[in-house]
Coordinates of C-alpha atoms in Angstrom, one line a residue:
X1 CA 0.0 0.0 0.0
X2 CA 1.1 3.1 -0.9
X3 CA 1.3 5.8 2.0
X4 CA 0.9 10.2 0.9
X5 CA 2.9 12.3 3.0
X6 CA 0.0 13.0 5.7
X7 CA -0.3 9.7 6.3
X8 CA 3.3 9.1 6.7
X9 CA 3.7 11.7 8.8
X10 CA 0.7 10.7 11.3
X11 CA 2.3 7.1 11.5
X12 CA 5.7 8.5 11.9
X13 CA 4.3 10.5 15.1
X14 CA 2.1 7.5 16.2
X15 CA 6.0 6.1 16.1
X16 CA 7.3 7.9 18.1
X17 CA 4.3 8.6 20.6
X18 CA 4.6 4.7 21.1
X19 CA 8.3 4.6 21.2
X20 CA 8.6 7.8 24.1
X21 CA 5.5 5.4 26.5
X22 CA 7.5 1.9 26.1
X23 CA 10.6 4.5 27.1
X24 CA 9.1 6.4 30.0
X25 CA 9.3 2.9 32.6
X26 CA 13.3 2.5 31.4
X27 CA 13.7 6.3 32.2
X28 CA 11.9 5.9 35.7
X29 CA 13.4 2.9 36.6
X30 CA 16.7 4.3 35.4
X31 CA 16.1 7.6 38.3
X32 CA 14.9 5.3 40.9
X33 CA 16.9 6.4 43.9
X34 CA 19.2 3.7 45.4
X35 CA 18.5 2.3 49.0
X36 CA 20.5 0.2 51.0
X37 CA 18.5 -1.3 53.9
X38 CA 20.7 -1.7 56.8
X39 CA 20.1 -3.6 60.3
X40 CA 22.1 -1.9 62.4
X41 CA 23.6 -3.6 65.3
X42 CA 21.2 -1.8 67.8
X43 CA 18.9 0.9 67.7
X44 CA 19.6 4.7 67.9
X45 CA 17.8 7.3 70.0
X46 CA 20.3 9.5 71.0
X47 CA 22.0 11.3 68.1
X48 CA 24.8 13.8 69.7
X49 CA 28.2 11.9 69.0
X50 CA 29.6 14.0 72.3
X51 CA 27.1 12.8 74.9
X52 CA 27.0 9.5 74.9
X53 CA 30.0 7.3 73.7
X54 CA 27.2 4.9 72.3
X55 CA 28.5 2.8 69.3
X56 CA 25.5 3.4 67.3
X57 CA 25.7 7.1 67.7
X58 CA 29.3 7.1 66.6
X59 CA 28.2 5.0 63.5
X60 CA 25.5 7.7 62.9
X61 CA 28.2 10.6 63.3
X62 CA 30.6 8.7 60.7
X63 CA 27.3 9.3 58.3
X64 CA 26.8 13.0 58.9
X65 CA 29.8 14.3 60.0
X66 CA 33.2 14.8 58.9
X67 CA 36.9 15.0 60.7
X68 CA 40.0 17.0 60.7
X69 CA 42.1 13.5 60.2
X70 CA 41.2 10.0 60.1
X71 CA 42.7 7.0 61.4
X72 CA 43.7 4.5 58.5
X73 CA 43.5 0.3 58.4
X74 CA 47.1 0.1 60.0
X75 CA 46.8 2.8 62.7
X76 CA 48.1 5.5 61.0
X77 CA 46.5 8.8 61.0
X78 CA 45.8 10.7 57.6
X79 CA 44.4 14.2 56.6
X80 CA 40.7 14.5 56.3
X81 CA 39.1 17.7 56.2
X82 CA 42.8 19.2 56.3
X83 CA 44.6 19.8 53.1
X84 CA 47.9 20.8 54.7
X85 CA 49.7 21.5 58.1
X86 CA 52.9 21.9 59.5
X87 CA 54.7 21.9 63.1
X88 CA 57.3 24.6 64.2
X89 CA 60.7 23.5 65.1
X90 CA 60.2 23.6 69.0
X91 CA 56.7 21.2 68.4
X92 CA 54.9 23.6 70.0
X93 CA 52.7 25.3 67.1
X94 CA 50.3 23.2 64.9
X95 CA 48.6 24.9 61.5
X96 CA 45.9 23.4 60.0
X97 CA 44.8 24.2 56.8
X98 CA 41.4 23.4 55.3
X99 CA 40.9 21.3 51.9
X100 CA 38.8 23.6 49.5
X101 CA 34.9 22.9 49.2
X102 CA 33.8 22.2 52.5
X103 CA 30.3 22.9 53.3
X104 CA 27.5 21.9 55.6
X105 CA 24.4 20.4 54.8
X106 CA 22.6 23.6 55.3
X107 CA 25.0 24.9 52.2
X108 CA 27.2 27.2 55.0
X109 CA 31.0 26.7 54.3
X110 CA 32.8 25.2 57.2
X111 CA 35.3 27.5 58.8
X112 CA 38.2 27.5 61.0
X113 CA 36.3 29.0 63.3
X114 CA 33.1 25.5 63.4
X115 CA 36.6 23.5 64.0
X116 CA 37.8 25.4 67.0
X117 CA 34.4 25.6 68.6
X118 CA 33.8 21.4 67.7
X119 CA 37.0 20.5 69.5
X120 CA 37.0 22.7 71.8
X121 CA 33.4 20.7 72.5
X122 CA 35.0 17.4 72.0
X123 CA 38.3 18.2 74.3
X124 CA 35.5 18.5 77.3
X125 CA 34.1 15.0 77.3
X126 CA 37.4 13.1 75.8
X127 CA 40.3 11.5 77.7
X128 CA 42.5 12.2 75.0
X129 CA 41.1 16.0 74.3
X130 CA 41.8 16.6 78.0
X131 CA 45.5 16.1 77.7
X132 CA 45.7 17.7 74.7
X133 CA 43.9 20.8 75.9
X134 CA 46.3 20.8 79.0
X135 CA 48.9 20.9 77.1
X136 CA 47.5 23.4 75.0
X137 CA 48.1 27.2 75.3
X138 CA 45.4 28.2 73.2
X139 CA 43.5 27.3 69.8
X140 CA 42.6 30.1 67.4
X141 CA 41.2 30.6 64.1
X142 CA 43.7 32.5 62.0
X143 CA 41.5 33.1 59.0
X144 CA 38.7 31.5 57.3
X145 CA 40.4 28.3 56.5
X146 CA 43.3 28.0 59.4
X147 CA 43.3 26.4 62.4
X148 CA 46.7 27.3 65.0
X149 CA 47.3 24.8 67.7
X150 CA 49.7 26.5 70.4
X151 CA 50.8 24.3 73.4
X152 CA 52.8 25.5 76.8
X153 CA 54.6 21.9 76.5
X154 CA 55.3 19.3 73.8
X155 CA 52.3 16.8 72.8
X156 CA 53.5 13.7 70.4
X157 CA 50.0 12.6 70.1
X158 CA 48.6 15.7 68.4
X159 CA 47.5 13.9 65.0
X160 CA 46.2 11.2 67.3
X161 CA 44.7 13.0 69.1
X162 CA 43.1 14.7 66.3
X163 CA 41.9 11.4 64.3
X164 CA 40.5 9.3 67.3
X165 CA 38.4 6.9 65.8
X166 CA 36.5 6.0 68.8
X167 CA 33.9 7.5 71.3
X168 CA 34.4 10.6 71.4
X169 CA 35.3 10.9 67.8
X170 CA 36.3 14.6 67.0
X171 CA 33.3 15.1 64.7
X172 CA 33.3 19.0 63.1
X173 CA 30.0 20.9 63.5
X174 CA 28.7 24.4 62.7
X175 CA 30.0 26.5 65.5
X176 CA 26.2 27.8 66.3
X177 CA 26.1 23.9 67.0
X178 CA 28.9 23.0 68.6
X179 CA 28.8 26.1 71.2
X180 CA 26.1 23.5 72.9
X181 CA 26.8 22.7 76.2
X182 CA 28.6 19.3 76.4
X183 CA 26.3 17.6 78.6
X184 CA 23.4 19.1 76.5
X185 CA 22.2 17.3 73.8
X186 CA 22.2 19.3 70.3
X187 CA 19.1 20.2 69.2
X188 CA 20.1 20.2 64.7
X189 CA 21.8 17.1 63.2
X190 CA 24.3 19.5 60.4
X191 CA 27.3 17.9 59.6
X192 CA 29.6 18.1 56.4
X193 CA 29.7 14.7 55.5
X194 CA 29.1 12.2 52.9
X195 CA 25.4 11.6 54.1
X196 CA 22.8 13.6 55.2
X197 CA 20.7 13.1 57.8
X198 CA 16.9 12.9 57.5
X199 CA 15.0 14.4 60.4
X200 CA 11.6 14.0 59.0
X201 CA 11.2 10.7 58.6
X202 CA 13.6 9.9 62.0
X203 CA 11.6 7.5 64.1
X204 CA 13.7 7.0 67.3
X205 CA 14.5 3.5 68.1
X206 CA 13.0 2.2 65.2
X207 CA 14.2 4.1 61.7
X208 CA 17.0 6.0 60.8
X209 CA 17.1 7.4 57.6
X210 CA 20.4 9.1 55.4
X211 CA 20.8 10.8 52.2
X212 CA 23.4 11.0 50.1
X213 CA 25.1 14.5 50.2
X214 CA 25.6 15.3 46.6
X215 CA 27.8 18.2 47.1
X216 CA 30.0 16.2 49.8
X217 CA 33.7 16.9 48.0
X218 CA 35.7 13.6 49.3
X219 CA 39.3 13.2 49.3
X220 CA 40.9 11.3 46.1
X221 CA 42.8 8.5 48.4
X222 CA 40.8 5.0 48.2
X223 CA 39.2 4.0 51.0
X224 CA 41.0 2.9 54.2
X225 CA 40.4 2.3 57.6
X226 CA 38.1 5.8 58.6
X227 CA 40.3 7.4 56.4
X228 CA 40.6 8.2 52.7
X229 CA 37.7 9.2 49.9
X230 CA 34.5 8.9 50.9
X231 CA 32.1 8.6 48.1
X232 CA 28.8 8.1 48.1
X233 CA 27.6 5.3 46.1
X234 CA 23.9 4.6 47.0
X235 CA 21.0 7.8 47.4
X236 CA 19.5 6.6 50.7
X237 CA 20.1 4.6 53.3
X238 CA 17.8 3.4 56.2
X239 CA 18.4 1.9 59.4
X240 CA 15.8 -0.3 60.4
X241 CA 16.0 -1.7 63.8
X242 CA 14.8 -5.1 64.7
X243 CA 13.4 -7.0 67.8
X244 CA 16.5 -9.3 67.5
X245 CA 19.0 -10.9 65.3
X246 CA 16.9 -13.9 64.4
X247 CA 14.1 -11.1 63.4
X248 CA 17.4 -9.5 61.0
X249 CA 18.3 -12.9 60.0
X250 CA 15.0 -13.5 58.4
X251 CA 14.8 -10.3 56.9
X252 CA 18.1 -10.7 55.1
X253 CA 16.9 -14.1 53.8
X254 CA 13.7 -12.6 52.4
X255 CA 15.7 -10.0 50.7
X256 CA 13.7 -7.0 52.6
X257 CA 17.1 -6.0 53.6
X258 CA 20.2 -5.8 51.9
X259 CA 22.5 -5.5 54.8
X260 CA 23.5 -6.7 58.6
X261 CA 26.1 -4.3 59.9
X262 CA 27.5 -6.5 63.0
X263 CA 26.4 -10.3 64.4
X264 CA 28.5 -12.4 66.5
X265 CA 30.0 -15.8 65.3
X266 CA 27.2 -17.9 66.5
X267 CA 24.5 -16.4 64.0
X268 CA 27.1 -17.4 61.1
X269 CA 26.2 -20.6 60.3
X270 CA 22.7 -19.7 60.5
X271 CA 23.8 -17.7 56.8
X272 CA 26.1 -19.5 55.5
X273 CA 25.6 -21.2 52.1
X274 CA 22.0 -19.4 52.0
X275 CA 21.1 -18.3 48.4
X276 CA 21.8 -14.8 47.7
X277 CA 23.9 -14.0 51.2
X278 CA 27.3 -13.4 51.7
X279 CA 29.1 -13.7 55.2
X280 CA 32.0 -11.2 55.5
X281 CA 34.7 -11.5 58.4
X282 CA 35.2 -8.3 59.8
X283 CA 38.9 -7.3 60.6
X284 CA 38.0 -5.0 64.0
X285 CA 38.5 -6.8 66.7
X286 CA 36.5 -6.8 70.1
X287 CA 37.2 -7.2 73.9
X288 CA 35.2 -8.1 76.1
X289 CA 36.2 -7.8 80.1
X290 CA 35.4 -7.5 83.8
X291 CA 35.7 -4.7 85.4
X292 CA 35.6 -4.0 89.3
X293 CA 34.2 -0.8 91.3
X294 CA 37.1 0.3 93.0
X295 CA 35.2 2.8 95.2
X296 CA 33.6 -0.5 97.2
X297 CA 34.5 -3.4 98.9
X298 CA 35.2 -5.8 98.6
X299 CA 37.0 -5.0 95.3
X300 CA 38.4 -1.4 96.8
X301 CA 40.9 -4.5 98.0
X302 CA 43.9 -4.8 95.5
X303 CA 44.3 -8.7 97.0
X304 CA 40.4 -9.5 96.2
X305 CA 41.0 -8.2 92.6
X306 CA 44.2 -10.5 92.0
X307 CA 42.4 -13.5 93.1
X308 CA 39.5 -12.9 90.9
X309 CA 42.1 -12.4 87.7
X310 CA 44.0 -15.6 89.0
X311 CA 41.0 -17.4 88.1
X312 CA 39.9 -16.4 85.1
X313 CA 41.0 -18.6 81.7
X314 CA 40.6 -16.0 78.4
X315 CA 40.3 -19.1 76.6
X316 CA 37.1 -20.4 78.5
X317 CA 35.7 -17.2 78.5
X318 CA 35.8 -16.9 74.2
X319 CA 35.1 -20.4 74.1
X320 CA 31.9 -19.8 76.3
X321 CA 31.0 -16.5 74.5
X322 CA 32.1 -17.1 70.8
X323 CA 32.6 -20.1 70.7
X324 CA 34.1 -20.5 67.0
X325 CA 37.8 -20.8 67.5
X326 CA 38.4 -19.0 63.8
X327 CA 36.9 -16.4 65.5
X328 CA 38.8 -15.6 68.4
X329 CA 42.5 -14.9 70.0
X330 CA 44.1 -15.5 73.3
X331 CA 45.1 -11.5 73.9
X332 CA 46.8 -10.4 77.2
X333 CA 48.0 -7.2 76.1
X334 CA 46.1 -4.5 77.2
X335 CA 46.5 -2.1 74.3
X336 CA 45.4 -5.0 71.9
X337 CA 46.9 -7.8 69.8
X338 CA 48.4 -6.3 66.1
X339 CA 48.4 -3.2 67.5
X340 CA 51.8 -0.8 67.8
X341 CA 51.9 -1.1 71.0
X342 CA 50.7 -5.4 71.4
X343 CA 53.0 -6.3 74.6
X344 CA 53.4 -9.3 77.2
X345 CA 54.9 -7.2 79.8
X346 CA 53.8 -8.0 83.0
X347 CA 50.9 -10.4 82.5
X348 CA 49.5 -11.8 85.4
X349 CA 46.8 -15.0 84.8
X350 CA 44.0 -14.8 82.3
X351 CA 45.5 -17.4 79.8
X352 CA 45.2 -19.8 82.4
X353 CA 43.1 -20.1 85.3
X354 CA 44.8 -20.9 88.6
X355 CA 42.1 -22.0 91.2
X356 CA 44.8 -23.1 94.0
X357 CA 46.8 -19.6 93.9
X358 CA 43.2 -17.3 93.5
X359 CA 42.0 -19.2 96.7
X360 CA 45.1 -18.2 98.6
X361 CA 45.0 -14.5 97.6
X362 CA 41.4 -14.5 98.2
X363 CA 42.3 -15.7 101.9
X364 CA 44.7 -13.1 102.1
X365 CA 42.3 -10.4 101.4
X366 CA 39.8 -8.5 103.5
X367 CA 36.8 -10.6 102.0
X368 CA 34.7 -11.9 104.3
X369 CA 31.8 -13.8 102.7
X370 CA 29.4 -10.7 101.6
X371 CA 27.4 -11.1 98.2
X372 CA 29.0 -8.7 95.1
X373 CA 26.6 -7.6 92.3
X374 CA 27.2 -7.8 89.0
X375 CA 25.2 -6.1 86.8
X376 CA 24.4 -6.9 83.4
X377 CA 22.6 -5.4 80.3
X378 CA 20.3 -7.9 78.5
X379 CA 21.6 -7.3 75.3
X380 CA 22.9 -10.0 72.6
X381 CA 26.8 -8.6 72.7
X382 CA 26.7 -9.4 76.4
X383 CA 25.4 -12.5 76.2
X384 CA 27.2 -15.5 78.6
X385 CA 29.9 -13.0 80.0
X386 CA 27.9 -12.6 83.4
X387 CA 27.2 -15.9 84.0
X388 CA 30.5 -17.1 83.7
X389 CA 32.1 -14.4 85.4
X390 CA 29.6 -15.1 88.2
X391 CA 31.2 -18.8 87.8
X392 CA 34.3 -17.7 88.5
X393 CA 33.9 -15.9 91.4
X394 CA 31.9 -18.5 93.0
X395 CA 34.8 -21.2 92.3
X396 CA 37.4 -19.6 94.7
X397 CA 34.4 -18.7 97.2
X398 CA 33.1 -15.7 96.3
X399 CA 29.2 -14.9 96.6
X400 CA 28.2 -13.4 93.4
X401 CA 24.6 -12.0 92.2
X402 CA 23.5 -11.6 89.5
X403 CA 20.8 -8.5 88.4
X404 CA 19.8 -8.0 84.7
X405 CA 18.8 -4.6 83.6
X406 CA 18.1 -2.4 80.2
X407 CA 21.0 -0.9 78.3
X408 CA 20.3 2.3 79.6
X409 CA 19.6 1.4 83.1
X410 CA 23.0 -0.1 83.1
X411 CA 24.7 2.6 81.8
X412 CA 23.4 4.8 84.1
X413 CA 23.6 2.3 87.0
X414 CA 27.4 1.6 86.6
X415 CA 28.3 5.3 87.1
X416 CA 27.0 5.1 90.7
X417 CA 30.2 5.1 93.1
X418 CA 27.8 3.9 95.9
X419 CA 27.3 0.6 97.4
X420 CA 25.6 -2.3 95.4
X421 CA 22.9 -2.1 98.3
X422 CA 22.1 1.3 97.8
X423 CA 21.4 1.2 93.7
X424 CA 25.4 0.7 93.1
X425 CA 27.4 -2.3 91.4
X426 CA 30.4 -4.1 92.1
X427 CA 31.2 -5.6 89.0
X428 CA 30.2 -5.2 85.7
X429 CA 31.8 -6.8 81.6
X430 CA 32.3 -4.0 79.4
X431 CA 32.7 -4.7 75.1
X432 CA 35.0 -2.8 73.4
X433 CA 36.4 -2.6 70.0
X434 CA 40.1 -2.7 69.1
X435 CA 40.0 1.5 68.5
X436 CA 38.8 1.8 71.8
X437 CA 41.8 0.5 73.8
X438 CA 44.5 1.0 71.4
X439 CA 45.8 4.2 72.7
X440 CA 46.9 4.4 76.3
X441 CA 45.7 8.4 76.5
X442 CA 41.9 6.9 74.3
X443 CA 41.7 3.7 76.9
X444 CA 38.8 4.4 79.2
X445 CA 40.5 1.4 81.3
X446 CA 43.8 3.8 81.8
X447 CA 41.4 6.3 83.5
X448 CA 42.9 6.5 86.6
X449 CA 42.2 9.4 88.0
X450 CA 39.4 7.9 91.1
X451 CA 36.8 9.4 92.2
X452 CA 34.8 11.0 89.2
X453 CA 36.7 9.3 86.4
X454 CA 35.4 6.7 84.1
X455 CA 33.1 3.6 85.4
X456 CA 35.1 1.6 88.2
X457 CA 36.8 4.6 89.2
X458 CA 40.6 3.1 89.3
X459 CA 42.6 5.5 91.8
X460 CA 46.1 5.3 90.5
X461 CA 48.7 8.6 90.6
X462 CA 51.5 6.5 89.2
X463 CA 49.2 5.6 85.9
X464 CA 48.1 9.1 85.6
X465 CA 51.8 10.3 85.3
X466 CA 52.7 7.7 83.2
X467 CA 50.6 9.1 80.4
X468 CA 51.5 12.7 81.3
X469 CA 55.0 11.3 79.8
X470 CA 53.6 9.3 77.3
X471 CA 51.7 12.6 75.9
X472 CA 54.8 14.2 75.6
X473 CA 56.8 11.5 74.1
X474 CA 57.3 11.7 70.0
X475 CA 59.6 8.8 70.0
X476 CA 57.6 5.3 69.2
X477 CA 60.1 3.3 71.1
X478 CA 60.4 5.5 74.1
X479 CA 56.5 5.5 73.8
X480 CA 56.3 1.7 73.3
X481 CA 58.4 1.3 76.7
X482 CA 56.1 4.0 78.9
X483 CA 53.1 1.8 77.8
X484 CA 55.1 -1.5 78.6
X485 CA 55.5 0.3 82.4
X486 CA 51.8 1.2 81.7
X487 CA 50.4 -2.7 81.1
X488 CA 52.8 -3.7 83.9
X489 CA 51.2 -1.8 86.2
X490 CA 47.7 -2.2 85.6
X491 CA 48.0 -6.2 85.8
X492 CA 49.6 -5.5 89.5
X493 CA 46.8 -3.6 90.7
X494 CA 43.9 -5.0 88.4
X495 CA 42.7 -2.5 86.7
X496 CA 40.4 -4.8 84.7
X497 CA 40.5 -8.3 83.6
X498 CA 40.8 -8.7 79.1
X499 CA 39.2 -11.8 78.3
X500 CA 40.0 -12.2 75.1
X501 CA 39.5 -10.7 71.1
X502 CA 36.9 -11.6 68.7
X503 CA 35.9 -10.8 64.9
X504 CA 32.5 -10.0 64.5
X505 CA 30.8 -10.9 60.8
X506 CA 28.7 -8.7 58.7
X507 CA 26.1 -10.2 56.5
X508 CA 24.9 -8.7 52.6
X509 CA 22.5 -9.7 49.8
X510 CA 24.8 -10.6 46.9
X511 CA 24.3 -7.2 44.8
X512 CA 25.8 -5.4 47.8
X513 CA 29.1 -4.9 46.9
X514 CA 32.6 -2.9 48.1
X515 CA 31.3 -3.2 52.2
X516 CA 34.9 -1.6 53.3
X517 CA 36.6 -4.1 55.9
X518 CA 37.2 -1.4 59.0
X519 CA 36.7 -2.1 62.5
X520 CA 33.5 0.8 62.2
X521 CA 31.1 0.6 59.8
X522 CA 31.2 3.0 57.2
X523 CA 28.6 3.1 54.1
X524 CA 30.6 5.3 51.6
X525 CA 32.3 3.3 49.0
X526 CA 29.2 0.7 49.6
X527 CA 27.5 -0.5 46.2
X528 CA 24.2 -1.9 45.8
X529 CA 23.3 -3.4 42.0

């Protein structure tokens, strides 16, 4: 049939009317924003990264917020936010200089003047900001983009100090922000990082939702550690808590999530060789431990602690609590195994239990038969490490309690100095990860300044000047031997008990890809197909 120009011309547009509808679901899908549905390893409420030292809030701050330096896979810290800095001759003058492009999510640059007012913040709730603001004459904003560090005496752990990658992590706010009070709660969630948080659709406990910061300018490094380029690969993230990990499990499974952040070694098999999953070792290690109230007897008794850490076998602890014997090391040193600073000096117990010898300190001690507390939160990472603690105790003849409480009750609990009859504790485990303990100025076991100081309240001059000298010391091998005295001396008078390191595994639908391996979860770089 022949076709006239009109009629051509009307099928030509029919054409391409029917061409542009079959297009329009390709285009749509092609936009469709890209969400990564997380289950996180517990849920968040509170979301100021200085007051609370919360894991899940720190996670949150590594979303929205970004840092001066960062701490890389091997320990090492590397610029972040900072483009360029140098050190005067005598050590006592820092200057920071700001990378170009920095800006809030509200679209305000960031200044010198938001970092002096976030650390300045930070300094007031951290161990290691303390020192450094003792030893600091002042910290001023030279210009838009410079930041001068002046100090009265030398501090070697300035870069350190600067890229903690543990609660309290030196997060950088808007200075309207960070002139908070420290023990007040921020009221506006602005960072300058890769991710953006979402504060309409923030259900506490329950749903956390990010977005990806599309004027975020990351460095060019590759990822590693906390540090190097963090790019955003997926539009939206949301955090979606569970009842438990069975409840995360299933979700997985089901694909109505892609990802579980964080589960201990006993859900592994559980995954493993599932359809569509993959199981991922995490490198980070975590320590779990008991730790005594110092302030009380019967453990205000040096000779009560040593019989307690006589008894105590690391190895029946992780295979109690972990179980998996890939998954866990035998780790006396304090400051953590593959760590700079990994040691043996002065070891006392915990690789082996000795009953006979923690009977006869005990009966050297002032302990006379009275019941100890040990409180306990009922959450999954604590799971078995009361019980067998209690075991413990009650094998060389001490009468141990148990009482089970919330998280927050616990943490509130074990910063009562009074007696366990009066609402106080005597013992309590603590979790930590590697970054926590890693640094003898960042390890909350280290605080001991008594009275006041961090949970257990360890009362130790001698420790305290040890890290006064530490703080000042450049030299790795005159630092390695200060923290050698340091590990010595908190085996002799117990400041806690280590009870071993673990990996932890993370869990992923298979079009999840590039899940960086760092001891904290971090979502840039993270792909989903």
């Amino acid at each position: 049939m022949m076709l006239n120009r009109r009629d051509a011309a009307s099928l030509l547009l029919a054409g391409l009317a029917a061409i542009a509808t079959m297009a329009t679901p390709a285009i749509a899908a092609a936009a469709e924003p890209k969400t990564l549905k997380v289950s996180p390893h517990a849920s968040l409420r509170v979301l100021d990264p200085i007051t609370t030292n919360a894991y899940i809030t720190r996670n949150h701050g590594y979303l929205v917020y970004d840092t001066l330096f960062s701490l890389d896979a091997a320990f090492n810290p590397q610029p972040q936010m900072v483009k360029s800095w140098t050190v005067s001759d005598d050590k006592l003058t820092y200057e920071f200089t700001l990378r170009d492009g920095l800006a809030f999510h509200d679209g305000s640059a960031v200044t010198a003047e938001d970092c002096v007012a976030s650390l300045q913040r930070w300094a007031k709730r951290d161990l290691i900001g303390r020192r450094l603001v003792g030893a600091m004459k002042d910290m001023t904003a030279l210009d838009a983009k410079t930041i001068r560090i002046a100090l009265k005496e030398p501090f070697g752990q300035m870069l350190q100090a600067l890229s903690k990658p543990s609660s309290f992590v030196p997060f950088i706010m808007p200075k309207r922000i960070a002139d908070t009070p420290p023990d007040q709660n921020i009221a506006e969630v602005i960072g300058s990082g890769p991710f953006k948080f979402v504060a309409g659709e923030f259900q506490p406990g329950v749903k956390v939702v990010y977005e990806r910061n599309a004027a975020y300018v990351p460095r060019s490094e590759a990822p590693n550690g906390t540090a190097g380029g963090k790019v955003a690969k997926v539009d939206r993230i949301e955090w979606i808590s569970f009842p438990d990990m069975q409840a995360s499990v299933n979700a997985l499974k089901k694909g109505e999530i892609d990802l579980i952040e964080n589960m201990t070694a006993d859900i592994k098999p559980t995954l493993d060789g599932v359809p569509g999953v993959v199981v991922q070792k995490r490198s980070g290690l975590s320590a779990s431990t008991i730790r005594f109230n110092w302030s009380q007897p019967p453990f205000s008794d040096v000779k009560v602690r040593q019989a307690v850490q006589m008894a105590v076998s690391q190895r029946d602890f992780m295979d109690a609590v972990i179980g998996d014997t890939d998954a866990y090391q035998i780790c006396p040193g304090m400051f953590i195994c593959g760590t700079p600073l990994e040691s043996k000096a002065g070891v006392v117990g915990t690789v082996e239990a000795d009953i006979a010898k923690a009977k006869a300190l005990l009966a050297q001690s002032s302990y006379k038969g009275e019941k100890v507390v040990i409180i306990t939160p009922n959450i999954v990472s604590f799971g078995g490490l009361a019980p067998l603690t209690q075991q413990v105790m009650r094998s060389i003849g001490i009468n141990a309690e148990i009482q089970t409480m919330e998280w927050s009750t616990f943490l509130s609990r074990r910063t009562l100095e009074k007696p366990a009859a009066e609402g106080g504790w005597n013992v309590a485990n603590a979790v930590f990860t590697s970054l926590d303990l890693y640094s003898p100025l960042a390890n909350l076991n280290f605080d001991a300044r008594g009275p006041g100081s961090y949970t257990g309240f360890v009362n130790d001059p001698k420790t305290e000047e040890l890290k006064t000298r530490f703080a000042r010391e450049s030299d790795p091998a005159k630092q390695k031997a200060i923290a050698d005295e340091m590990q010595t001396r908190a085996y002799d008078q117990v400041f806690y008990i280590p009870l071993g390191v673990y990996n932890n595994f993370a869990a992923y639908r298979s079009n999840v890809r590039n899940f960086i391996d760092s001891a904290i979860p971090v979502f840039w770089a993270i792909e989903k197909n």
